[in-house]
mmCIF file with all atom_site columns, C-alpha atoms in Angstrom:
data_model
loop_
_atom_site.group_PDB
_atom_site.id
_atom_site.type_symbol
_atom_site.label_atom_id
_atom_site.label_alt_id
_atom_site.label_comp_id
_atom_site.label_asym_id
_atom_site.label_entity_id
_atom_site.label_seq_id
_atom_site.pdbx_PDB_ins_code
_atom_site.Cartn_x
_atom_site.Cartn_y
_atom_site.Cartn_z
_atom_site.occupancy
_atom_site.B_iso_or_equiv
_atom_site.pdbx_formal_charge
_atom_site.auth_seq_id
_atom_site.auth_comp_id
_atom_site.auth_asym_id
_atom_site.auth_atom_id
_atom_site.pdbx_PDB_model_num
ATOM 1   C CA . MET D 1 1   ? 17.767  8.281   -41.609 1.00 85.00 ? 184 MET D CA 1
ATOM 2   C CA . LYS D 1 2   ? 13.962  9.163   -40.749 1.00 88.00 ? 185 LYS D CA 1
ATOM 3   C CA . LYS D 1 3   ? 13.507  5.215   -40.582 1.00 92.00 ? 186 LYS D CA 1
ATOM 4   C CA . LEU D 1 4   ? 15.994  4.713   -38.070 1.00 93.00 ? 187 LEU D CA 1
ATOM 5   C CA . ILE D 1 5   ? 14.800  7.582   -35.871 1.00 94.00 ? 188 ILE D CA 1
ATOM 6   C CA . LEU D 1 6   ? 11.192  6.168   -36.271 1.00 94.00 ? 189 LEU D CA 1
ATOM 7   C CA . GLN D 1 7   ? 12.145  2.584   -35.207 1.00 95.00 ? 190 GLN D CA 1
ATOM 8   C CA . ILE D 1 8   ? 14.015  4.224   -32.014 1.00 96.00 ? 191 ILE D CA 1
ATOM 9   C CA . ILE D 1 9   ? 10.836  6.246   -31.314 1.00 96.00 ? 192 ILE D CA 1
ATOM 10  C CA . VAL D 1 10  ? 8.631   2.563   -31.690 1.00 95.00 ? 193 VAL D CA 1
ATOM 11  C CA . ILE D 1 11  ? 11.184  0.772   -29.437 1.00 96.00 ? 194 ILE D CA 1
ATOM 12  C CA . ALA D 1 12  ? 11.308  3.314   -26.854 1.00 96.00 ? 195 ALA D CA 1
ATOM 13  C CA . ILE D 1 13  ? 7.493   3.452   -26.754 1.00 97.00 ? 196 ILE D CA 1
ATOM 14  C CA . ILE D 1 14  ? 7.456   -0.320  -26.400 1.00 97.00 ? 197 ILE D CA 1
ATOM 15  C CA . ALA D 1 15  ? 9.705   -0.295  -23.539 1.00 96.00 ? 198 ALA D CA 1
ATOM 16  C CA . VAL D 1 16  ? 7.881   2.269   -21.828 1.00 96.00 ? 199 VAL D CA 1
ATOM 17  C CA . ILE D 1 17  ? 4.939   0.570   -21.711 1.00 96.00 ? 200 ILE D CA 1
ATOM 18  C CA . ALA D 1 18  ? 6.509   -2.815  -20.892 1.00 95.00 ? 201 ALA D CA 1
ATOM 19  C CA . VAL D 1 19  ? 8.070   -1.498  -18.112 1.00 93.00 ? 202 VAL D CA 1
ATOM 20  C CA . THR D 1 20  ? 4.914   0.085   -16.819 1.00 93.00 ? 203 THR D CA 1
ATOM 21  C CA . PHE D 1 21  ? 3.317   -3.372  -17.038 1.00 93.00 ? 204 PHE D CA 1
ATOM 22  C CA . VAL D 1 22  ? 5.898   -5.157  -15.248 1.00 92.00 ? 205 VAL D CA 1
ATOM 23  C CA . TYR D 1 23  ? 5.507   -2.408  -12.607 1.00 90.00 ? 206 TYR D CA 1
ATOM 24  C CA . ARG D 1 24  ? 1.873   -2.529  -12.266 1.00 89.00 ? 207 ARG D CA 1
ATOM 25  C CA . SER D 1 25  ? 1.691   -6.147  -11.944 1.00 90.00 ? 208 SER D CA 1
ATOM 26  C CA . SER D 1 26  ? 4.484   -6.329  -9.197  1.00 90.00 ? 209 SER D CA 1
ATOM 27  C CA . ILE D 1 27  ? 2.304   -4.324  -6.883  1.00 91.00 ? 210 ILE D CA 1
ATOM 28  C CA . GLN D 1 28  ? 0.988   -6.464  -4.040  1.00 90.00 ? 211 GLN D CA 1
ATOM 29  C CA . VAL D 1 29  ? -2.241  -5.831  -2.466  1.00 91.00 ? 212 VAL D CA 1
ATOM 30  C CA . THR D 1 30  ? -2.677  -7.131  0.980   1.00 89.00 ? 213 THR D CA 1
ATOM 31  C CA . GLU D 1 31  ? -5.851  -6.931  3.091   1.00 90.00 ? 214 GLU D CA 1
ATOM 32  C CA . GLY D 1 32  ? -6.820  -8.547  6.514   1.00 90.00 ? 215 GLY D CA 1
ATOM 33  C CA . THR D 1 33  ? -7.253  -8.090  10.216  1.00 90.00 ? 216 THR D CA 1
ATOM 34  C CA . TYR D 1 34  ? -4.107  -6.473  11.896  1.00 90.00 ? 217 TYR D CA 1
ATOM 35  C CA . GLN D 1 35  ? -3.435  -4.900  15.106  1.00 90.00 ? 218 GLN D CA 1
ATOM 36  C CA . ILE D 1 36  ? -1.880  -1.596  15.425  1.00 92.00 ? 219 ILE D CA 1
ATOM 37  C CA . ILE D 1 37  ? 0.837   -1.639  17.738  1.00 92.00 ? 220 ILE D CA 1
ATOM 38  C CA . GLY D 1 38  ? 2.320   1.716   17.325  1.00 91.00 ? 221 GLY D CA 1
ATOM 39  C CA . VAL D 1 39  ? 2.494   5.075   15.179  1.00 91.00 ? 222 VAL D CA 1
ATOM 40  C CA . ASN D 1 40  ? 5.602   6.711   13.991  1.00 90.00 ? 223 ASN D CA 1
ATOM 41  C CA . ASP D 1 41  ? 6.482   9.858   11.726  1.00 87.00 ? 224 ASP D CA 1
ATOM 42  C CA . LYS D 1 42  ? 5.571   7.857   8.271   1.00 88.00 ? 225 LYS D CA 1
ATOM 43  C CA . GLY D 1 43  ? 2.426   6.182   9.444   1.00 92.00 ? 226 GLY D CA 1
ATOM 44  C CA . ILE D 1 44  ? 1.091   3.482   11.557  1.00 93.00 ? 227 ILE D CA 1
ATOM 45  C CA . VAL D 1 45  ? 2.871   0.273   12.880  1.00 93.00 ? 228 VAL D CA 1
ATOM 46  C CA . ILE D 1 46  ? 0.930   -3.029  12.426  1.00 91.00 ? 229 ILE D CA 1
ATOM 47  C CA . GLN D 1 47  ? 1.562   -6.514  13.745  1.00 86.00 ? 230 GLN D CA 1
ATOM 48  C CA . LEU D 1 48  ? 2.200   -9.015  10.503  1.00 77.00 ? 231 LEU D CA 1
ATOM 49  C CA . GLY D 1 49  ? 2.934   -12.372 11.649  1.00 78.00 ? 232 GLY D CA 1
ATOM 50  C CA . ASN D 1 50  ? 5.960   -12.301 13.835  1.00 86.00 ? 233 ASN D CA 1
ATOM 51  C CA . LYS D 1 51  ? 7.395   -9.013  12.739  1.00 86.00 ? 234 LYS D CA 1
ATOM 52  C CA . GLU D 1 52  ? 6.344   -5.498  12.300  1.00 88.00 ? 235 GLU D CA 1
ATOM 53  C CA . GLN D 1 53  ? 5.435   -3.596  9.223   1.00 88.00 ? 236 GLN D CA 1
ATOM 54  C CA . THR D 1 54  ? 4.804   0.313   8.932   1.00 91.00 ? 237 THR D CA 1
ATOM 55  C CA . LEU D 1 55  ? 2.351   1.476   6.521   1.00 93.00 ? 238 LEU D CA 1
ATOM 56  C CA . ARG D 1 56  ? 2.308   4.985   5.041   1.00 93.00 ? 239 ARG D CA 1
ATOM 57  C CA . THR D 1 57  ? -0.689  7.203   5.649   1.00 92.00 ? 240 THR D CA 1
ATOM 58  C CA . THR D 1 58  ? -2.132  10.509  6.408   1.00 90.00 ? 241 THR D CA 1
ATOM 59  C CA . ASP D 1 59  ? -1.594  12.543  10.099  1.00 89.00 ? 242 ASP D CA 1
ATOM 60  C CA . ASP D 1 60  ? -5.448  12.332  10.185  1.00 89.00 ? 243 ASP D CA 1
ATOM 61  C CA . ILE D 1 61  ? -5.500  8.480   10.011  1.00 89.00 ? 244 ILE D CA 1
ATOM 62  C CA . VAL D 1 62  ? -2.612  8.308   12.631  1.00 89.00 ? 245 VAL D CA 1
ATOM 63  C CA . GLN D 1 63  ? -4.243  10.424  15.063  1.00 89.00 ? 246 GLN D CA 1
ATOM 64  C CA . LEU D 1 64  ? -7.490  8.737   14.824  1.00 89.00 ? 247 LEU D CA 1
ATOM 65  C CA . VAL D 1 65  ? -6.317  5.013   15.420  1.00 90.00 ? 248 VAL D CA 1
ATOM 66  C CA . LYS D 1 66  ? -6.310  3.640   18.800  1.00 89.00 ? 249 LYS D CA 1
ATOM 67  C CA . LEU D 1 67  ? -3.272  1.324   19.556  1.00 89.00 ? 250 LEU D CA 1
ATOM 68  C CA . ASP D 1 68  ? -3.655  -2.415  20.366  1.00 88.00 ? 251 ASP D CA 1
ATOM 69  C CA . HIS D 1 69  ? -6.878  -2.546  18.408  1.00 90.00 ? 252 HIS D CA 1
ATOM 70  C CA . TYR D 1 70  ? -7.772  -4.741  15.446  1.00 91.00 ? 253 TYR D CA 1
ATOM 71  C CA . TYR D 1 71  ? -8.729  -3.212  12.144  1.00 92.00 ? 254 TYR D CA 1
ATOM 72  C CA . GLU D 1 72  ? -9.701  -4.277  8.876   1.00 94.00 ? 255 GLU D CA 1
ATOM 73  C CA . LEU D 1 73  ? -6.849  -2.832  6.527   1.00 93.00 ? 256 LEU D CA 1
ATOM 74  C CA . ARG D 1 74  ? -6.135  -3.071  2.811   1.00 93.00 ? 257 ARG D CA 1
ATOM 75  C CA . PHE D 1 75  ? -2.658  -2.079  1.807   1.00 93.00 ? 258 PHE D CA 1
ATOM 76  C CA . GLU D 1 76  ? -0.423  -1.922  -1.298  1.00 93.00 ? 259 GLU D CA 1
ATOM 77  C CA . LYS D 1 77  ? 3.111   -2.881  -1.671  1.00 90.00 ? 260 LYS D CA 1
ATOM 78  C CA . ALA D 1 78  ? 4.921   -1.304  -4.604  1.00 88.00 ? 261 ALA D CA 1
ATOM 79  C CA . PRO D 1 79  ? 8.553   -1.993  -5.751  1.00 84.00 ? 262 PRO D CA 1
ATOM 80  C CA . LEU D 1 80  ? 11.213  -0.184  -3.784  1.00 83.00 ? 263 LEU D CA 1
ATOM 81  C CA . GLN D 1 81  ? 8.489   1.857   -1.445  1.00 86.00 ? 264 GLN D CA 1
ATOM 82  C CA . GLN D 1 82  ? 7.196   1.452   1.781   1.00 86.00 ? 265 GLN D CA 1
ATOM 83  C CA . PRO D 1 83  ? 3.369   0.047   1.907   1.00 91.00 ? 266 PRO D CA 1
ATOM 84  C CA . GLU D 1 84  ? 0.600   2.407   1.847   1.00 92.00 ? 267 GLU D CA 1
ATOM 85  C CA . LEU D 1 85  ? -2.736  2.142   3.379   1.00 91.00 ? 268 LEU D CA 1
ATOM 86  C CA . ASP D 1 86  ? -5.502  2.066   1.324   1.00 89.00 ? 269 ASP D CA 1
ATOM 87  C CA . TYR D 1 87  ? -8.499  1.491   3.570   1.00 88.00 ? 270 TYR D CA 1
ATOM 88  C CA . ILE D 1 88  ? -9.148  0.851   7.236   1.00 91.00 ? 271 ILE D CA 1
ATOM 89  C CA . ARG D 1 89  ? -11.894 -0.368  9.383   1.00 92.00 ? 272 ARG D CA 1
ATOM 90  C CA . LEU D 1 90  ? -12.267 -0.740  13.186  1.00 91.00 ? 273 LEU D CA 1
ATOM 91  C CA . VAL D 1 91  ? -13.101 -4.231  14.294  1.00 89.00 ? 274 VAL D CA 1
ATOM 92  C CA . SER D 1 92  ? -15.194 -3.874  17.466  1.00 77.00 ? 275 SER D CA 1
ATOM 93  C CA . SER D 1 93  ? -15.005 -6.506  20.297  1.00 66.00 ? 276 SER D CA 1
ATOM 94  C CA . ASN D 1 94  ? -18.207 -8.104  18.962  1.00 58.00 ? 277 ASN D CA 1
ATOM 95  C CA . GLY D 1 95  ? -16.490 -8.723  15.479  1.00 55.00 ? 278 GLY D CA 1
ATOM 96  C CA . ASN D 1 96  ? -18.270 -5.972  13.561  1.00 60.00 ? 279 ASN D CA 1
ATOM 97  C CA . SER D 1 97  ? -16.500 -3.528  11.261  1.00 56.00 ? 280 SER D CA 1
ATOM 98  C CA . HIS D 1 98  ? -16.863 0.551   11.726  1.00 54.00 ? 281 HIS D CA 1
ATOM 99  C CA . LYS D 1 99  ? -15.715 2.461   8.592   1.00 51.00 ? 282 LYS D CA 1
ATOM 100 C CA . SER D 1 100 ? -12.975 5.107   9.863   1.00 48.00 ? 283 SER D CA 1
#
């Protein structure tokens, strides 16, 4: 009986590690220069190709961004979650980046 319980515990630990690995490896990181076209209650809205994408972020970032400006962004998309902003830098008209 003890051997069976030990086997179940080992299998459960292996399953947790495997699920964690699959989840972490499925997180997509995207970075590039994007135009901020709006804000909403969940974060900032960017133009991503021919569609819009909302990135979760904090209220202070939402208040600091300027609409219709380009920013260097990095965001992560985890399964079953809305993408979350990792970093943001304003791209000035002369092509230089300024950290926000």
